[in-house]
C-alpha cells in the first residue's frame, strides 16, 4: 500500500525513517518522495526529537528513482522533470535535527543524493554507491548533483557521472561520501549508538 512506502519508528528521542520498497531495492516513487517531504516537515517542527536516522528496508539503502515511474516524467531531451525529489531533498537538507544515513547495500543515483543530504553517513562494509545514470541515457538535473559536487569536488563528480562506476565502501569513505564504515552486522547498532550519543 502507498501508506507503507515510508515507515516511521521511534526509540527515545531518535526517529528512524525507513524507505519501504525492499522488493524494488527501495526505488523512490512520487508517493514515497511526498511522504519523505512531509515527514521531514513534521520533524522540523517537533520539539521532542533530537536525531533522525534514514535507512532502507531489506538489502539496499536506495536504488534511486523508480525507472518505470520516471519514464512518465522524462522529457524529449532526456532530462527528467521530477520536482518531488527536489522538494524532499530540500526538506531533508534544511531539517534542523541531525540526520544520519544508515547505508546498507546499494545507494545509487538519487539514493546516493538522498544520503548525501544527511549530515552523517554510516555504511556497511558491503555497501556500494555511485551515479550510473549515463549508462541508461539520463541527463541529471544540476540540482540533483550539487551535493555530490560539494562533497567530492569536480574531478571525482565528473568521473562518477561519466563512467557510471560504483564505489565500494572503502573507496567511498576515502572520497568523502561516507563518514564511517562498520561491519554489515553491526550497522544498525552502530548507527543507533551514534544517534543516541548525538541526541
mmCIF file of C-alpha atoms in Angstrom:
data_model
loop_
_atom_site.group_PDB
_atom_site.id
_atom_site.type_symbol
_atom_site.label_atom_id
_atom_site.label_comp_id
_atom_site.label_asym_id
_atom_site.label_seq_id
_atom_site.Cartn_x
_atom_site.Cartn_y
_atom_site.Cartn_z
ATOM 1 C CA UNK A 1 0.000 0.000 0.000
ATOM 2 C CA UNK A 2 1.116 3.555 -0.661
ATOM 3 C CA UNK A 3 0.797 4.428 3.013
ATOM 4 C CA UNK A 4 3.538 1.913 3.783
ATOM 5 C CA UNK A 5 6.259 3.249 1.445
ATOM 6 C CA UNK A 6 7.854 5.103 4.369
ATOM 7 C CA UNK A 7 7.928 3.589 7.840
ATOM 8 C CA UNK A 8 8.442 5.663 10.972
ATOM 9 C CA UNK A 9 9.741 4.249 14.243
ATOM 10 C CA UNK A 10 10.799 5.952 17.435
ATOM 11 C CA UNK A 11 13.216 4.931 20.161
ATOM 12 C CA UNK A 12 13.530 7.569 22.870
ATOM 13 C CA UNK A 13 14.188 10.874 21.155
ATOM 14 C CA UNK A 14 15.527 9.291 17.938
ATOM 15 C CA UNK A 15 13.231 8.748 14.943
ATOM 16 C CA UNK A 16 14.058 6.243 12.205
ATOM 17 C CA UNK A 17 12.559 6.693 8.744
ATOM 18 C CA UNK A 18 12.726 3.583 6.559
ATOM 19 C CA UNK A 19 12.196 3.560 2.801
ATOM 20 C CA UNK A 20 9.950 0.531 2.411
ATOM 21 C CA UNK A 21 10.049 -0.979 -1.062
ATOM 22 C CA UNK A 22 12.577 -3.766 -0.481
ATOM 23 C CA UNK A 23 11.313 -5.754 -3.463
ATOM 24 C CA UNK A 24 12.371 -2.792 -5.671
ATOM 25 C CA UNK A 25 15.557 -2.053 -3.698
ATOM 26 C CA UNK A 26 13.711 0.959 -2.243
ATOM 27 C CA UNK A 27 13.454 2.753 -5.581
ATOM 28 C CA UNK A 28 11.756 6.068 -4.884
ATOM 29 C CA UNK A 29 8.280 6.786 -6.211
ATOM 30 C CA UNK A 30 6.338 10.022 -6.107
ATOM 31 C CA UNK A 31 4.262 8.840 -3.104
ATOM 32 C CA UNK A 32 7.468 7.908 -1.269
ATOM 33 C CA UNK A 33 9.031 11.291 -2.012
ATOM 34 C CA UNK A 34 5.892 13.069 -0.853
ATOM 35 C CA UNK A 35 5.950 11.012 2.349
ATOM 36 C CA UNK A 36 9.629 11.898 2.895
ATOM 37 C CA UNK A 37 8.970 15.577 2.326
ATOM 38 C CA UNK A 38 6.050 15.578 4.741
ATOM 39 C CA UNK A 39 7.943 13.561 7.361
ATOM 40 C CA UNK A 40 10.858 15.993 7.410
ATOM 41 C CA UNK A 41 8.487 18.958 7.597
ATOM 42 C CA UNK A 42 6.864 17.397 10.652
ATOM 43 C CA UNK A 43 10.219 16.551 12.218
ATOM 44 C CA UNK A 44 11.411 20.115 11.716
ATOM 45 C CA UNK A 45 8.579 21.269 13.966
ATOM 46 C CA UNK A 46 8.989 18.509 16.565
ATOM 47 C CA UNK A 47 10.192 19.584 20.000
ATOM 48 C CA UNK A 48 10.741 16.094 21.417
ATOM 49 C CA UNK A 49 13.005 14.590 18.721
ATOM 50 C CA UNK A 50 16.777 15.016 18.832
ATOM 51 C CA UNK A 51 18.084 12.978 15.859
ATOM 52 C CA UNK A 52 16.836 11.214 12.723
ATOM 53 C CA UNK A 53 18.091 8.027 11.065
ATOM 54 C CA UNK A 54 17.233 7.447 7.395
ATOM 55 C CA UNK A 55 17.581 3.919 6.022
ATOM 56 C CA UNK A 56 16.079 1.425 3.611
ATOM 57 C CA UNK A 57 14.270 -1.854 4.211
ATOM 58 C CA UNK A 58 15.932 -5.049 3.073
ATOM 59 C CA UNK A 59 19.316 -5.336 1.388
ATOM 60 C CA UNK A 60 19.603 -1.888 -0.246
ATOM 61 C CA UNK A 61 19.603 1.659 1.071
ATOM 62 C CA UNK A 62 18.026 3.076 -2.100
ATOM 63 C CA UNK A 63 18.483 2.289 -5.787
ATOM 64 C CA UNK A 64 17.411 5.765 -6.921
ATOM 65 C CA UNK A 65 14.233 6.848 -8.609
ATOM 66 C CA UNK A 66 11.797 4.236 -9.872
ATOM 67 C CA UNK A 67 12.708 3.940 -13.565
ATOM 68 C CA UNK A 68 9.236 2.890 -14.698
ATOM 69 C CA UNK A 69 7.653 5.851 -12.986
ATOM 70 C CA UNK A 70 10.480 8.118 -14.140
ATOM 71 C CA UNK A 71 9.732 7.215 -17.758
ATOM 72 C CA UNK A 72 6.459 9.050 -17.383
ATOM 73 C CA UNK A 73 8.304 12.225 -16.366
ATOM 74 C CA UNK A 74 11.064 12.104 -18.996
ATOM 75 C CA UNK A 75 11.310 14.990 -21.457
ATOM 76 C CA UNK A 76 12.257 14.681 -25.139
ATOM 77 C CA UNK A 77 15.815 15.893 -24.402
ATOM 78 C CA UNK A 78 16.403 13.041 -21.936
ATOM 79 C CA UNK A 79 16.125 15.172 -18.813
ATOM 80 C CA UNK A 80 13.611 14.330 -16.133
ATOM 81 C CA UNK A 81 11.017 16.578 -14.566
ATOM 82 C CA UNK A 82 10.789 15.248 -11.039
ATOM 83 C CA UNK A 83 10.060 18.111 -8.636
ATOM 84 C CA UNK A 84 9.093 15.700 -5.858
ATOM 85 C CA UNK A 85 12.701 14.662 -5.252
ATOM 86 C CA UNK A 86 13.890 18.261 -5.117
ATOM 87 C CA UNK A 87 11.194 19.051 -2.536
ATOM 88 C CA UNK A 88 12.125 16.014 -0.435
ATOM 89 C CA UNK A 89 15.855 16.809 -0.611
ATOM 90 C CA UNK A 90 15.183 20.431 0.329
ATOM 91 C CA UNK A 91 13.244 19.431 3.448
ATOM 92 C CA UNK A 92 15.917 16.885 4.418
ATOM 93 C CA UNK A 93 18.757 19.352 3.944
ATOM 94 C CA UNK A 94 17.014 22.059 5.947
ATOM 95 C CA UNK A 95 15.840 19.795 8.757
ATOM 96 C CA UNK A 96 17.171 21.382 11.973
ATOM 97 C CA UNK A 97 17.775 17.950 13.527
ATOM 98 C CA UNK A 98 20.959 15.923 12.980
ATOM 99 C CA UNK A 99 20.313 13.364 10.238
ATOM 100 C CA UNK A 100 22.190 10.088 9.752
ATOM 101 C CA UNK A 101 22.013 7.901 6.649
ATOM 102 C CA UNK A 102 22.343 4.231 7.607
ATOM 103 C CA UNK A 103 23.542 2.779 4.303
ATOM 104 C CA UNK A 104 23.305 -0.961 3.769
ATOM 105 C CA UNK A 105 23.788 -2.406 0.297
ATOM 106 C CA UNK A 106 23.496 -0.040 -2.655
ATOM 107 C CA UNK A 107 22.968 3.723 -2.665
ATOM 108 C CA UNK A 108 22.592 4.526 -6.341
ATOM 109 C CA UNK A 109 21.879 7.781 -8.209
ATOM 110 C CA UNK A 110 19.024 9.527 -6.374
ATOM 111 C CA UNK A 111 19.598 7.163 -3.460
ATOM 112 C CA UNK A 112 23.144 8.449 -3.110
ATOM 113 C CA UNK A 113 21.896 12.021 -3.359
ATOM 114 C CA UNK A 114 19.406 11.269 -0.598
ATOM 115 C CA UNK A 115 22.217 10.005 1.630
ATOM 116 C CA UNK A 116 24.417 12.989 0.789
ATOM 117 C CA UNK A 117 21.724 15.339 2.060
ATOM 118 C CA UNK A 118 22.045 13.737 5.500
ATOM 119 C CA UNK A 119 24.542 15.247 7.939
ATOM 120 C CA UNK A 120 26.336 11.934 8.549
ATOM 121 C CA UNK A 121 26.567 8.707 6.566
ATOM 122 C CA UNK A 122 27.434 5.314 8.055
ATOM 123 C CA UNK A 123 27.894 2.472 5.581
ATOM 124 C CA UNK A 124 28.011 -1.261 5.991
ATOM 125 C CA UNK A 125 31.222 -2.815 4.698
ATOM 126 C CA UNK A 126 29.488 -4.305 1.644
ATOM 127 C CA UNK A 127 27.785 -1.043 0.621
ATOM 128 C CA UNK A 128 28.258 0.317 -2.894
ATOM 129 C CA UNK A 129 27.423 3.739 -4.227
ATOM 130 C CA UNK A 130 27.550 5.683 -7.451
ATOM 131 C CA UNK A 131 25.746 7.649 -10.160
ATOM 132 C CA UNK A 132 25.399 5.250 -13.134
ATOM 133 C CA UNK A 133 22.911 7.440 -14.983
ATOM 134 C CA UNK A 134 24.996 7.758 -18.154
ATOM 135 C CA UNK A 135 24.595 4.010 -18.626
ATOM 136 C CA UNK A 136 20.846 4.418 -19.050
ATOM 137 C CA UNK A 137 20.989 7.622 -21.070
ATOM 138 C CA UNK A 138 19.673 10.030 -18.471
ATOM 139 C CA UNK A 139 20.603 13.677 -18.142
ATOM 140 C CA UNK A 140 20.864 14.605 -14.480
ATOM 141 C CA UNK A 141 19.435 17.961 -13.388
ATOM 142 C CA UNK A 142 22.166 20.125 -11.855
ATOM 143 C CA UNK A 143 20.267 20.437 -8.578
ATOM 144 C CA UNK A 144 20.444 16.670 -8.089
ATOM 145 C CA UNK A 145 24.237 16.561 -8.391
ATOM 146 C CA UNK A 146 25.061 19.654 -6.349
ATOM 147 C CA UNK A 147 25.619 17.723 -3.114
ATOM 148 C CA UNK A 148 27.870 15.240 -4.899
ATOM 149 C CA UNK A 149 29.890 18.131 -6.301
ATOM 150 C CA UNK A 150 30.098 19.810 -2.889
ATOM 151 C CA UNK A 151 31.162 16.564 -1.216
ATOM 152 C CA UNK A 152 33.774 15.096 -3.560
ATOM 153 C CA UNK A 153 34.716 18.012 -5.835
ATOM 154 C CA UNK A 154 34.576 18.500 -9.574
ATOM 155 C CA UNK A 155 37.043 15.843 -10.828
ATOM 156 C CA UNK A 156 35.518 12.974 -8.831
ATOM 157 C CA UNK A 157 31.977 14.089 -9.679
ATOM 158 C CA UNK A 158 32.843 14.049 -13.374
ATOM 159 C CA UNK A 159 34.426 10.615 -13.085
ATOM 160 C CA UNK A 160 31.402 9.173 -11.297
ATOM 161 C CA UNK A 161 28.967 10.727 -13.776
ATOM 162 C CA UNK A 162 30.959 9.949 -16.931
ATOM 163 C CA UNK A 163 31.868 6.355 -16.067
ATOM 164 C CA UNK A 164 28.872 5.314 -14.001
ATOM 165 C CA UNK A 165 31.307 3.426 -11.761
ATOM 166 C CA UNK A 166 30.135 2.085 -8.416
ATOM 167 C CA UNK A 167 32.455 2.636 -5.463
ATOM 168 C CA UNK A 168 32.881 0.101 -2.695
ATOM 169 C CA UNK A 169 32.521 1.311 0.882
ATOM 170 C CA UNK A 170 36.220 1.967 1.474
ATOM 171 C CA UNK A 171 36.624 3.896 -1.791
ATOM 172 C CA UNK A 172 33.513 5.882 -0.903
ATOM 173 C CA UNK A 173 34.951 6.696 2.525
ATOM 174 C CA UNK A 174 38.221 7.900 1.002
ATOM 175 C CA UNK A 175 36.250 10.078 -1.418
ATOM 176 C CA UNK A 176 34.241 11.573 1.456
ATOM 177 C CA UNK A 177 30.906 10.023 0.510
ATOM 178 C CA UNK A 178 30.602 8.249 3.860
ATOM 179 C CA UNK A 179 31.844 9.260 7.287
ATOM 180 C CA UNK A 180 32.200 5.784 8.799
ATOM 181 C CA UNK A 181 32.253 2.122 7.755
ATOM 182 C CA UNK A 182 31.254 -0.719 10.061
ATOM 183 C CA UNK A 183 30.753 -4.466 9.540
ATOM 184 C CA UNK A 184 27.361 -5.158 7.989
ATOM 185 C CA UNK A 185 26.084 -6.998 11.050
ATOM 186 C CA UNK A 186 26.993 -4.043 13.283
ATOM 187 C CA UNK A 187 25.473 -1.300 11.115
ATOM 188 C CA UNK A 188 22.155 -0.941 12.924
ATOM 189 C CA UNK A 189 23.692 -0.983 16.401
ATOM 190 C CA UNK A 190 26.473 1.443 15.445
ATOM 191 C CA UNK A 191 24.054 3.876 13.834
ATOM 192 C CA UNK A 192 21.654 3.781 16.770
ATOM 193 C CA UNK A 193 24.539 4.294 19.186
ATOM 194 C CA UNK A 194 25.726 7.341 17.247
ATOM 195 C CA UNK A 195 22.206 8.762 17.105
ATOM 196 C CA UNK A 196 21.788 8.241 20.857
ATOM 197 C CA UNK A 197 25.137 9.916 21.513
ATOM 198 C CA UNK A 198 24.111 12.918 19.428
ATOM 199 C CA UNK A 199 20.643 13.068 20.982
#
